[in-house]
Coordinates of C-alpha atoms in Angstrom, one line a residue:
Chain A
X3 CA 114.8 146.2 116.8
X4 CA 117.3 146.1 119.7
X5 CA 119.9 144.0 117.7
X6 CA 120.3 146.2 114.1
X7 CA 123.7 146.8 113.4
X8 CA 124.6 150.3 113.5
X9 CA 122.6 152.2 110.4
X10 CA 125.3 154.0 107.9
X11 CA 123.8 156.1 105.6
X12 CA 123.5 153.4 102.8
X13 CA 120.6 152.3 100.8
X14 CA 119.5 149.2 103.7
X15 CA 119.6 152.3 106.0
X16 CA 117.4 154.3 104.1
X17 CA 114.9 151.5 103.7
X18 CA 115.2 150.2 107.2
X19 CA 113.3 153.4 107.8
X20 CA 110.7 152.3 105.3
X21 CA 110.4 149.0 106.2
X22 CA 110.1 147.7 109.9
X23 CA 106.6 146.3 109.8
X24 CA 108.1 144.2 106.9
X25 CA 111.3 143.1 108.0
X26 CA 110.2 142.4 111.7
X27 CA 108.1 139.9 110.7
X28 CA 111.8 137.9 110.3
X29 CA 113.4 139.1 113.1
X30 CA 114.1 136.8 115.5
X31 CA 112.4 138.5 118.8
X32 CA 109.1 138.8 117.1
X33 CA 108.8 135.0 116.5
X34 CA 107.2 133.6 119.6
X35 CA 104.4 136.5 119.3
X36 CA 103.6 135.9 115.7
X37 CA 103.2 132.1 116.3
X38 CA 100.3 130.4 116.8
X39 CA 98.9 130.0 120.0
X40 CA 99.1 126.6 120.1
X41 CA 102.9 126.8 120.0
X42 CA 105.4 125.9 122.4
X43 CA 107.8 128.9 123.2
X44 CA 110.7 128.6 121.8
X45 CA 113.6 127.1 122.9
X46 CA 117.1 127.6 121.2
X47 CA 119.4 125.3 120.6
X48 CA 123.3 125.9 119.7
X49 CA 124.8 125.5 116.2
X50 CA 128.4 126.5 115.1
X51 CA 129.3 126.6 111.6
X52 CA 131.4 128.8 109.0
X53 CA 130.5 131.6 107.1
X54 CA 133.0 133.4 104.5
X55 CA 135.9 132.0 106.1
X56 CA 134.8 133.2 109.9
X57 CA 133.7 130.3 112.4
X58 CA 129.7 131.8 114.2
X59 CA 128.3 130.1 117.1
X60 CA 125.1 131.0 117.7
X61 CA 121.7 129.9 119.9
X62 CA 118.4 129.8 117.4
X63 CA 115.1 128.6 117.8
X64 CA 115.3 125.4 115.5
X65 CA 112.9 127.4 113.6
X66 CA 115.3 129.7 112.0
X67 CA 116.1 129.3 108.4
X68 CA 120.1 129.5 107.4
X69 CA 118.7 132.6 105.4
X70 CA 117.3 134.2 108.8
X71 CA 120.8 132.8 110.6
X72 CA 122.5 134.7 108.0
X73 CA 120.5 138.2 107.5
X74 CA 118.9 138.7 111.2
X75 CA 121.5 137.4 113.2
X76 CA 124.5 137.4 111.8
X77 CA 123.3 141.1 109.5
X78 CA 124.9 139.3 106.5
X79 CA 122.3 141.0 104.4
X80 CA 123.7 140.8 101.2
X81 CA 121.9 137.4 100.6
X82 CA 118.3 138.3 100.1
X83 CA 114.5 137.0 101.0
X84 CA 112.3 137.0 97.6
X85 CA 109.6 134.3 98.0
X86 CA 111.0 132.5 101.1
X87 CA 109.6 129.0 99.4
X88 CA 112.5 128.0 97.5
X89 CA 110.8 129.6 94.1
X90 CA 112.6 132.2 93.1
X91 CA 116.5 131.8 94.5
X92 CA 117.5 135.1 96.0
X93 CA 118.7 133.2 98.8
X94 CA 121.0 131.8 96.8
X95 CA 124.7 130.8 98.8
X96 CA 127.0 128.0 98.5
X97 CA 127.1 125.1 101.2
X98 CA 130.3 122.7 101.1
X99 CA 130.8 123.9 97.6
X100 CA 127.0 123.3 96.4
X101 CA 124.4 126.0 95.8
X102 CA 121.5 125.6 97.8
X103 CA 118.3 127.8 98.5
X104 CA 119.0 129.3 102.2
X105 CA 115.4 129.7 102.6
X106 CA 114.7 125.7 102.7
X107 CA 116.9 124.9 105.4
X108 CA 117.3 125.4 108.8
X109 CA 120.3 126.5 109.9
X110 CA 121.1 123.7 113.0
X111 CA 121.1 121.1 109.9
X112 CA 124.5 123.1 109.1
X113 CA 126.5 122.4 112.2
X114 CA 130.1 122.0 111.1
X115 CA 129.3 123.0 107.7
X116 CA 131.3 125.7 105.4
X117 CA 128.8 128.5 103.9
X118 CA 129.8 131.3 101.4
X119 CA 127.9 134.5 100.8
X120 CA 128.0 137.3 98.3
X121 CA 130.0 138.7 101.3
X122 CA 132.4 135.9 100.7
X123 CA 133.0 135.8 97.1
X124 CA 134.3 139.3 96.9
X125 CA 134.3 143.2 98.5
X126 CA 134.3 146.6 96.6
X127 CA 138.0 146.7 96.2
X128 CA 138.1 142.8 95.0
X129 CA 135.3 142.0 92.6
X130 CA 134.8 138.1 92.1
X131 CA 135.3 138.0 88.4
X132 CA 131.2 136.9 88.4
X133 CA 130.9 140.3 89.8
X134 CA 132.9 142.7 87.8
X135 CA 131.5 140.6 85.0
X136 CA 127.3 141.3 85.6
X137 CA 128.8 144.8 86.0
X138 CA 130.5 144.9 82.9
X139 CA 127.3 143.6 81.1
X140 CA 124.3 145.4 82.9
X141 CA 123.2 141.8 84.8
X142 CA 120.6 143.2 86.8
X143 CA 118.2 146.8 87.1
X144 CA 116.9 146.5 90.8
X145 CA 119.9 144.7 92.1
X146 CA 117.7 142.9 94.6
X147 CA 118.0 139.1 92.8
X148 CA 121.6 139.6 92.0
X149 CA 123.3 138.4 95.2
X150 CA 121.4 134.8 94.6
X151 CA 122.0 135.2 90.8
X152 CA 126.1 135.7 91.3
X153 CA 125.9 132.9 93.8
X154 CA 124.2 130.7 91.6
X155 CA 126.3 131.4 88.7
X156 CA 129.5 130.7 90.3
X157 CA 128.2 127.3 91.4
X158 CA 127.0 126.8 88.1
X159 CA 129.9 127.4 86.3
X160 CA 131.7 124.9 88.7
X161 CA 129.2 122.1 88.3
X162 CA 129.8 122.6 84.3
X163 CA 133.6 121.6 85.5
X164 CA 132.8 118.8 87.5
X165 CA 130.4 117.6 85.0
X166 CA 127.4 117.7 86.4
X167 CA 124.9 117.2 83.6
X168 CA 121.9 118.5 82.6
X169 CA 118.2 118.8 81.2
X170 CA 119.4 120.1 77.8
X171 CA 122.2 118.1 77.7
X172 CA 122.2 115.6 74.4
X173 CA 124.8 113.1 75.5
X174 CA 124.3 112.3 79.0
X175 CA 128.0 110.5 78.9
X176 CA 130.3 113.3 77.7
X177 CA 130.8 116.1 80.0
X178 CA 128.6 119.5 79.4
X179 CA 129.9 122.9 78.2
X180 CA 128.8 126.1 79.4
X181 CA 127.0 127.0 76.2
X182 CA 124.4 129.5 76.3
X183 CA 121.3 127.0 76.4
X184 CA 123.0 125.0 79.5
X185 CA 123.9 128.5 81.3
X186 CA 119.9 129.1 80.6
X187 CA 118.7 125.5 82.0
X188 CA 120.8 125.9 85.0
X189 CA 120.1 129.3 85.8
X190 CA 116.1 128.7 86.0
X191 CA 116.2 128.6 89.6
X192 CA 116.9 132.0 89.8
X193 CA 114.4 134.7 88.7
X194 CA 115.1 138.3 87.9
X195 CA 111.8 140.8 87.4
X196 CA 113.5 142.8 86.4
X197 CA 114.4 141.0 83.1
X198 CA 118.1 141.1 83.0
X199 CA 118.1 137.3 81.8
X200 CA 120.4 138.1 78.6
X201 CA 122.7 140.1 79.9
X202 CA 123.3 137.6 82.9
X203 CA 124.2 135.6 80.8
X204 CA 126.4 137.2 78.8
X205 CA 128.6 137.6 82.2
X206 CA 128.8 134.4 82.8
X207 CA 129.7 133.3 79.1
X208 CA 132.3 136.0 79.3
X209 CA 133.5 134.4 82.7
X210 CA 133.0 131.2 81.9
X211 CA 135.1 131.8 78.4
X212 CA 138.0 133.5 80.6
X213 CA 138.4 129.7 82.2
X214 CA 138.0 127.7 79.1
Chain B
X27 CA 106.5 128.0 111.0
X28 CA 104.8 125.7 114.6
X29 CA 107.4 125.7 117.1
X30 CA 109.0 121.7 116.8
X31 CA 112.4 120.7 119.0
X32 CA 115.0 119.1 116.6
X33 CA 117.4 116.1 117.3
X34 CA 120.0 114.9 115.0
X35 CA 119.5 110.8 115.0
X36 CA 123.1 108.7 115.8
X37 CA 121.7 105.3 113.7
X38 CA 118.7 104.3 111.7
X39 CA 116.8 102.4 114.4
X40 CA 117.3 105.1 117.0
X41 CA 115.7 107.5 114.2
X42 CA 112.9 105.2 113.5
X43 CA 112.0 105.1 117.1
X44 CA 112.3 108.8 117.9
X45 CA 109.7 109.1 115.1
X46 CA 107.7 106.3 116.4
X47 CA 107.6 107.4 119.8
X48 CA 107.2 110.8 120.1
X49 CA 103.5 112.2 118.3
X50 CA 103.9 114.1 115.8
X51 CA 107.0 113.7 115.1
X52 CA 108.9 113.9 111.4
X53 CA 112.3 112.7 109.4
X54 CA 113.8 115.7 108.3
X55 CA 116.4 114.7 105.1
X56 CA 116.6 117.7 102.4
X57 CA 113.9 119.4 103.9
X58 CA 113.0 121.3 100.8
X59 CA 109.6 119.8 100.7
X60 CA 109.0 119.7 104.4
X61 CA 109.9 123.6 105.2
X62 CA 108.1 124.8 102.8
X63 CA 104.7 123.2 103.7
X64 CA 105.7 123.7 107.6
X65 CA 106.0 127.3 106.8
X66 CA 102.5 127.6 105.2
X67 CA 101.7 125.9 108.2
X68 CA 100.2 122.6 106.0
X69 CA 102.8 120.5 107.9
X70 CA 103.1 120.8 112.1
X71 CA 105.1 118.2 113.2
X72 CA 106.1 118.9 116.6
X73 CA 109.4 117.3 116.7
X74 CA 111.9 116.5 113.7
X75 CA 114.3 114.1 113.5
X76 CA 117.1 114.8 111.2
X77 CA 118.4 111.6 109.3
X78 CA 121.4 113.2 107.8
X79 CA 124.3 111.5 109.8
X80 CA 123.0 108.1 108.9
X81 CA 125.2 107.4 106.0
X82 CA 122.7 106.8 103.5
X83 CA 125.3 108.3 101.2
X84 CA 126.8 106.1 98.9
X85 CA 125.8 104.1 95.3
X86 CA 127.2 101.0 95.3
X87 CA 126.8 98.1 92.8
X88 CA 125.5 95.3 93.8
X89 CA 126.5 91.3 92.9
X90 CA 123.9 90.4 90.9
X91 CA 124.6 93.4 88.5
X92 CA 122.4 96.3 89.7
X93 CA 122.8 99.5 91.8
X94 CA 122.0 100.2 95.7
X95 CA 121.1 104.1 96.0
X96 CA 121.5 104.7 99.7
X97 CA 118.3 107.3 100.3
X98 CA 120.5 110.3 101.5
X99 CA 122.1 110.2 98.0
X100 CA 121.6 114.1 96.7
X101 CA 119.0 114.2 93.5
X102 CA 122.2 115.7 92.0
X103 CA 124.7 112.6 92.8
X104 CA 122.4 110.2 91.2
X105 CA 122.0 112.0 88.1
X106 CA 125.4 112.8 88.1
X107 CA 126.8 109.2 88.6
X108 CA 128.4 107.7 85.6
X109 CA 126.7 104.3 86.0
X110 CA 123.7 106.0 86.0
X111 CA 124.4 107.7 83.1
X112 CA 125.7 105.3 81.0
X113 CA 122.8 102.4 82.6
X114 CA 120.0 104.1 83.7
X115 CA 119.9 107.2 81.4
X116 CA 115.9 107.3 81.9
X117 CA 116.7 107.9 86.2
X118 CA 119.0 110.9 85.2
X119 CA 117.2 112.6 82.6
X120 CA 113.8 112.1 85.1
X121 CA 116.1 113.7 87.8
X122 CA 117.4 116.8 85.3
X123 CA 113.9 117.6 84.1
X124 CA 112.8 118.3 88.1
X125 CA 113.5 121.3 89.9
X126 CA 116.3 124.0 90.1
X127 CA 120.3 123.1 90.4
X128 CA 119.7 124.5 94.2
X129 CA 117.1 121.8 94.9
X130 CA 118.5 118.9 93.3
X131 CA 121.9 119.7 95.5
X132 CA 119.6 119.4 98.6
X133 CA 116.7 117.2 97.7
X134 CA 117.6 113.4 98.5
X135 CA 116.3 109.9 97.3
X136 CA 114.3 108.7 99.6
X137 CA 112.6 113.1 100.6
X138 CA 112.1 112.8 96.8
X139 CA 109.7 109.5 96.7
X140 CA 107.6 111.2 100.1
X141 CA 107.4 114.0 98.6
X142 CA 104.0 115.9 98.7
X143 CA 101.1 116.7 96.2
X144 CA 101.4 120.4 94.3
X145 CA 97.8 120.3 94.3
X146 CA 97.1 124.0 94.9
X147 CA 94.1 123.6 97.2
X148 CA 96.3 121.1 99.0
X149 CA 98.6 124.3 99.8
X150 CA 96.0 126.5 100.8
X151 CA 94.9 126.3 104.4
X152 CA 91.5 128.3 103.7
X153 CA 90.3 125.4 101.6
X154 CA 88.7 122.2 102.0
X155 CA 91.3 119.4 101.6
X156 CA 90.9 115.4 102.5
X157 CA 94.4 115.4 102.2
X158 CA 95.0 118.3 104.4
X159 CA 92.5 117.7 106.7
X160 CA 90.2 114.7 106.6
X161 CA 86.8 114.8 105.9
X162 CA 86.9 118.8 105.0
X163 CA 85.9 117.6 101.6
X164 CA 87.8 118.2 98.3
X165 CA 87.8 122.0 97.1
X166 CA 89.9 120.3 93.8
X167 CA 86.7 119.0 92.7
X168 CA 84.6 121.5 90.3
X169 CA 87.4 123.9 91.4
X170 CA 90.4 124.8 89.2
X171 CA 91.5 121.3 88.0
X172 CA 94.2 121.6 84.9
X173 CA 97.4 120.7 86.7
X174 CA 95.4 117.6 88.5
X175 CA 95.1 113.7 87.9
X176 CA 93.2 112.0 85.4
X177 CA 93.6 108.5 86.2
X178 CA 93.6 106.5 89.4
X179 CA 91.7 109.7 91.5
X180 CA 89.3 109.0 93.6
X181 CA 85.8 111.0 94.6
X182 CA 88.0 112.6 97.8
X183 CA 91.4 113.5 96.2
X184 CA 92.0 114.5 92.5
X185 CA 95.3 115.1 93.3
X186 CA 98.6 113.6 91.7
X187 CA 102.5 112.6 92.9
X188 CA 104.6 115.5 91.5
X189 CA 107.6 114.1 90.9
X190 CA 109.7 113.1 88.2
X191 CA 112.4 110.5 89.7
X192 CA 109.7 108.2 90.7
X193 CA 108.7 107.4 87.7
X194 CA 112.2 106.3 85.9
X195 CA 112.3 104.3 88.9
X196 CA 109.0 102.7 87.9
X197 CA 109.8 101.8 84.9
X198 CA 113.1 100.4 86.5
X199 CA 110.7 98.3 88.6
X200 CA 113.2 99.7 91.4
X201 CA 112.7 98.3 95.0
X202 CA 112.4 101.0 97.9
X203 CA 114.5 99.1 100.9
X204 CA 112.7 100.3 104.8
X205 CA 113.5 99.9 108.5
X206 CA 111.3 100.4 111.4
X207 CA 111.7 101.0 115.1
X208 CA 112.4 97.1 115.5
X209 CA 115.1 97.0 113.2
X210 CA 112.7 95.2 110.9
X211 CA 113.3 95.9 107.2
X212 CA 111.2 95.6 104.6
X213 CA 111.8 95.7 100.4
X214 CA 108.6 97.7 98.8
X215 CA 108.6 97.5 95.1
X216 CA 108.0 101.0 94.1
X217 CA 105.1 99.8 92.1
X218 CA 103.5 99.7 96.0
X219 CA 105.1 102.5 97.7
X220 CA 102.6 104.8 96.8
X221 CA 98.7 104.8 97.3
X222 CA 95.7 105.5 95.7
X223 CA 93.5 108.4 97.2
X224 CA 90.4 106.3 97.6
X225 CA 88.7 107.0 100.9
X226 CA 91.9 107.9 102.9
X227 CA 93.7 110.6 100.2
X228 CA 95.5 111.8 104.0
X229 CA 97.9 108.8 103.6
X230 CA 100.1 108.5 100.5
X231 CA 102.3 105.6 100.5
X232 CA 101.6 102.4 102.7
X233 CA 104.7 102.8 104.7
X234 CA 104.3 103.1 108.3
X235 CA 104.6 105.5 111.1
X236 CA 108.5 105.5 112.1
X237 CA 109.6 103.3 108.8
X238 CA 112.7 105.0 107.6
X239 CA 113.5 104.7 103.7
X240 CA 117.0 103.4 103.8
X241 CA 118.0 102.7 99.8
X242 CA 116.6 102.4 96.6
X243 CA 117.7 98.9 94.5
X244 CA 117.5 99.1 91.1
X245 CA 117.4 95.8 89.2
X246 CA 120.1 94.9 86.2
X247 CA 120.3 97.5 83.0
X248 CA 117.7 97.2 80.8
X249 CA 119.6 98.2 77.9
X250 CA 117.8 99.7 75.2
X251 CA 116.9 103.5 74.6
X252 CA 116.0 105.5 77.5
X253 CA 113.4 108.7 77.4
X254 CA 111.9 110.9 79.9
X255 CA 110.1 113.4 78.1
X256 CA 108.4 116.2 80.4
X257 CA 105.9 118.7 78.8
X258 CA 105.4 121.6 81.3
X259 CA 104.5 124.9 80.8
X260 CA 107.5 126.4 80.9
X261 CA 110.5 125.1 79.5
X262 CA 112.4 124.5 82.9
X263 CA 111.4 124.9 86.8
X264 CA 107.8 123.5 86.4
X265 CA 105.6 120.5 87.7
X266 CA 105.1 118.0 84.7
X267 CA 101.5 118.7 83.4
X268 CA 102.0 115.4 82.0
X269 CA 105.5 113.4 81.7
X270 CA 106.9 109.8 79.7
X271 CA 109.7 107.2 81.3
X272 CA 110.4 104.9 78.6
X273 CA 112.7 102.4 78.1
X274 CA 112.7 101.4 74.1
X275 CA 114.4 98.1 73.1
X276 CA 115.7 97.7 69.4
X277 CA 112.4 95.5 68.4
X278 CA 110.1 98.2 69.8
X279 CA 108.9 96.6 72.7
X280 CA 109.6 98.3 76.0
X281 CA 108.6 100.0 79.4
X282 CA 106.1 103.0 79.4
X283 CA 105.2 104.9 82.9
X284 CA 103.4 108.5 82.8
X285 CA 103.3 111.6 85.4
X286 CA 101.7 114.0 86.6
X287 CA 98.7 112.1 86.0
X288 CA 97.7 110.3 89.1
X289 CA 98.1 109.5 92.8
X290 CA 101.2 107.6 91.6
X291 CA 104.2 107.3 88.5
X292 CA 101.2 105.3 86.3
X293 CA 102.6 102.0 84.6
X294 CA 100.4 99.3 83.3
X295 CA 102.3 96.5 82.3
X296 CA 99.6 95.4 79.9
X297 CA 99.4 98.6 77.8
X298 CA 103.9 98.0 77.8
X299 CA 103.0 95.3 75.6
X300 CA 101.1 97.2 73.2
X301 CA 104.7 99.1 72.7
X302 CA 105.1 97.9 69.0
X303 CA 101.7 99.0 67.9
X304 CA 101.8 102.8 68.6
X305 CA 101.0 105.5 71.0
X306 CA 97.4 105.6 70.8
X307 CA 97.4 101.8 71.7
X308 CA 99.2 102.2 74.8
X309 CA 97.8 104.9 75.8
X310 CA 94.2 103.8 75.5
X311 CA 94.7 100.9 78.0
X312 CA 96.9 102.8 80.2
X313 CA 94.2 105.0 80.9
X314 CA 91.3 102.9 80.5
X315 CA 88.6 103.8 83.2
X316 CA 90.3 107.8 83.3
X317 CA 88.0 110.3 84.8
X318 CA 89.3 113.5 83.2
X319 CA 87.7 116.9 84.5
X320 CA 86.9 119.5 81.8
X321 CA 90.3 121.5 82.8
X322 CA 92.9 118.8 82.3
X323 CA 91.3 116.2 79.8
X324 CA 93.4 117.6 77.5
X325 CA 95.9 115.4 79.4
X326 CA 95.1 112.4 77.6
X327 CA 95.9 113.7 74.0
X328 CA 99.0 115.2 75.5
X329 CA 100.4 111.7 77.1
X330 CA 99.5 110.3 73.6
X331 CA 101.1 112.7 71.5
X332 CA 104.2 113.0 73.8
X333 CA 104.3 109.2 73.6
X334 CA 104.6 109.3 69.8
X335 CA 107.2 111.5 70.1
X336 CA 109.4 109.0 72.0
X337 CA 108.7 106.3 70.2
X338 CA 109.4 108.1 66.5
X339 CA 112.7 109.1 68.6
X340 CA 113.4 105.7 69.3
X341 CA 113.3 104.9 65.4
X342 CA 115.5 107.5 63.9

C-alpha cells in the first residue's frame, strides 16, 4: 500500500482501515501476483490524457481500467467500483462530453482524450447544480452510487439537448424532452440499492426545469 | 484480466495483419463486450489491436440512395442520425431498446454484430461450454434454459445472439462490408454473417481470422411502418427474452425478423409473406422445426403474441 495518498480522517480513511484485503485486490502492485500463472509479467506502456482540466501522464500495465487509472493511481476516488462489468454504472464519468462506464475501458484507449469526474463537476464550496440538486431532494441513502448517478445525469440532461433520442420516445423525428419517463429510460444504467430512484429524479427534473 | 500487450493500428490492413499474425491476438473497438469477458477470464487474447484510429467514423449516403455506416460509428450516432430516424426508424428503435446511454456511447457497429452470447453457462468458467471450450459439452442443456434459443440450436449450443441492432439490420437485408490482411474485401449479407451452432458453436460468424468489419450498407428505405418491439423482463437494461423488427407496408405485407431466439436475428422470408394473414401464420413457419426446452417454450406464444401487437399497431 506504498502509494496511498496521505489518510485524513475522513470516511475513505476510516474504511481504508477496514478494507485492504478488498481494495488491494485493484491496486496496481498486486496485479502480476494475482494473475494467472500462465501470464506474462506486465509491461507498462505510457498514456497521457486529461482529467478535470489537469493534463496526467502515466505508465500502466495495458490492463488497467480508466476506472483503476482514475481511483488507484491517480486517488481520484470519488468515481466508484460497484460491479466492475459495466452493470450497474458507479463508474460513471464523462469522456469527450459522453458518459461512459470507466469500468469497460482501458485507460491507454484514452490517450489525448478529455475525462471529467465528480471531482470535476464541482467541490464543497461550488456544487454543480446536479449536486446541490440530489442534496436538495434526498437523491441517495448510502451515497456510494451517487458519484456515477450525478455523472450520468448531467450527461443525460445534455443528450436531451442535443437530441439524442430514446427508447420511450414516441416520435423518433422531433427532439425529446426531459420528462419524467425519459429521465427514467435513460437513467437505467445506473442502479441505486439503496432506492433513491424518485427522488433522483426529482433533482434532475428540478435541474433540468431550471434550463428549460 | 491475462496479461495481453496493446498496439494502436495506423490503417485497416496493417490492423488486419497484426491480428492475423500474431496468435491470439484481438480487435479491440468499444471494448464493452470484450473487457468484460477478458475479465472473467472467458476471453484471453494475448495481444489487442485497437481499431479506433481507422476512421470508420462517418455515415454517408450513398448514390444509389442508401446509407454507408462506417463500423466505428457509436451505437448512439446511428440511432441518433436523422436519416436514420426519419428512414430506418426500425435500426434506431432496435438500437434504443439495447443497453444503457453509457454503452451505447461506447459500443460501435461493427463490436455490436461480434458481439458474444449472454448465455449464463457461457460466462461461467466452472461449467461445461462448447462455446467456451470445445468439446466440454453443453451445461445449457437440461440446465437452466429460459433466456436461451428456441430455433436454429443445435445438440452442442442452445445458445442465442443477444443483440438488438442486428436484427433491424436483418430486416434491412443490410450488407456487412470486410477487409483482410491482403487488402481483400468482401460484402457479407448479414443474412450470413452469423452462424448456426451446429457441431462448431466455438465460431459464430463465418468471418475469418484477421478480417476487419469496415462498414455496414444498408440498401434504399423501405418506407412503410417501422417496429422493434422488445419484451424483457424489465422494462429497460435487459437481454430481449424475445424481440420483433418489422417493417409494415400500407397493404400489410412486410418484413418480420425475431431475437433472442436463436444463434442468429431469425428471418424467414417465407413466413414475411404470410404478413397479411396474421401472427400466428408467421410465426408458425418461422419457427417450424423449433426445439423449445421446457424453461423457454413459452417463447413461441410470446413472439406470436408480440407479433400481433405490431401488426394491430400497424392498423390503427
Amino acid at each position: 500500500m506504498a502509494n496511498w495518498p496521505e489518510l485524513e480522517i475522513s470516511r475513505r480513511g476510516v474504511l481504508a482501515g477496514t478494507t485492504v484485503t478488498a481494495v488491494a485486490v485493484g491496486a496496481p502492485a498486486f496485479t502480476e501476483a494475482s494473475a494467472p500463472p500462465r501470464a506474462q509479467p506486465a509491461r507498462t506502456m505510457p498514456v497521457a490524457f486529461s482529467v478535470n482540466g489537469r493534463k496526467q501522464s502515466l505508465a500502466l500495465d495495458p490492463r488497467t481500467t480508466l476506472l483503476d487509472a482514475l481511483r488507484e493511481h491517480l486517488h481520484l476516488t470519488g468515481t466508484k467500483k460497484g460491479c466492475d462489468h459495466g452493470q450497474c454504472g458507479a463508474c460513471t464519468v464523462i469522456v469527450e462530453g459522453k458518459r461512459i462506464n470507466s469500468c469497460l475501458s482501458l485507460a491507454v484507449m484514452h490517450e489525448g482524450q478529455e475525462i471529467t469526474t465528480i471531482e470535476g463537476l464541482g467541490t464543497p464550496d461550488k456544487l454543480h447544480p446536479m449536486q446541490a440538486a440530489f442534496i436538495k431532494h434526498d437523491g441517495y441513502q448510502c451515497g456510494y452510487c451517487t458519484p456515477g448517478q450525478i455523472c450520468s445525469a448531467v450527461a443525460v440532461l445534455d443528450e436531451i439537448a442535443r437530441g439524442v433520442p430514446s427508447h420511450v420516445q414516441e416520435d423518433l423525428t422531433v427532439g425529446p424532452r426531459a420528462t419524467r419517463q425519459e429521465i427514467r429510460e435513460r437513467m437505467s444504467g445506473n442502479i441505486c440499492r439503496c432506492g433513491a430512484y424518485s427522488n433522483i429524479v426529482d433533482a434532475m427534473a428540478d435541474v433540468a426545469g431550471d434550463n428549460a | 484480466m491475462r496479461a495481453f500487450t496493446y498496439e494502436r493500428a495506423p490503417d485497416p490492413i496493417a490492423a488486419a495483419k497484426a491480428v492475423t499474425q500474431r496468435p491470439g491476438a484481438r480487435f479491440i473497438a468499444g471494448g464493452t463486450n470484450l473487457l468484460d469477458l477478458m475479465k472473467l477470464e472467458v476471453e484471453t487474447p494475448t495481444h489487442l489491436v485497437d481499431v479506433q484510429d481507422l476512421g470508420f467514423n462517418k455515415i454517408e449516403t450513398v448514390s444509389q440512395g442508401g446509407l454507408r455506416i462506417g463500423a466505428l460509428v457509436t451505437n448512439t450516432d446511428l440511432a441518433s442520425d436523422e436519416r436514420v430516424r426519419r428512414d430506418y426508424a426500425v435500426l434506431s428503435r432496435a438500437i434504443l431498446a439495447g443497453a444503457s446511454g453509457q454503452l451505447r456511447n461506447k459500443a460501435t457497429v461493427g463490436g455490436n454484430l461480434l458481439q458474444r452470447t449472454r448465455c449464463p453457462y457461457f460466462y461461467d468458467t466452472n461449467m461445461a461450454c462448447n462455446k467456451r471450450r470445445p468439446g466440454s459439452g453443453c451445461a445449457a442443456i437440461g440446465g437452466y434454459s429460459r433466456q436461451l434459443g428456441v430455433v436454429g440450436v443445435s445438440k452442442s449450443c442452445i445458445a442465442t445472439f443477444p443483440g438488438d441492432m442486428a436484427v433491424a439490420l436483418r430486416v434491412l437485408d443490410a450488407v456487412v462490408e470486410t477487409i483482410n490482411a491482403h487488402g481483400r474485401t468482401r460484402s457479407i449479407p448479414i443474412a450470413d454473417l452469423h452462424r448456426l451452432w451446429e457441431d462448431n458453436p466455438e465460431r459464430d460468424t463465418v468471418l475469418t481470422t484477421g478480417e476487419l468489419i469496415t462498414a455496414i450498407t444498408l440498401p434504399p428505405p423501405l418506407g412503410g411502418q417501422h417496429f422493434y418491439e422488445k419484451v424483457r423482463d424489465r422494462a429497460s437494461y435487459a437481454f430481449a427474452l424475445v424481440s420483433v423488427a418489422a417493417v409494415i407496408q400500407p397493404d400489410g405485407t412486410g418484413r418480420v425478423a425475431f431475437g433472442g431466439v436463436a444463434p442468429k436475428p431469425w428471418r424467414v422470408e417465407a413466413a414475411d409473406a404470410l404478413l397479411p394473414q396474421g401472427a400466428a401464420a408467421v410465426t408458425a413457419r418461422a419457427f417450424e422445426g423449433a426445439t423449445p426446452t421446457q424453461d423457454n417454450a413459452f417463447k413461441l406464444p410470446l413472439a406470436t403474441r408480440a407479433l400481433a401487437y405490431v401488426i394491430e399497431q400497424a392498423r390503427t
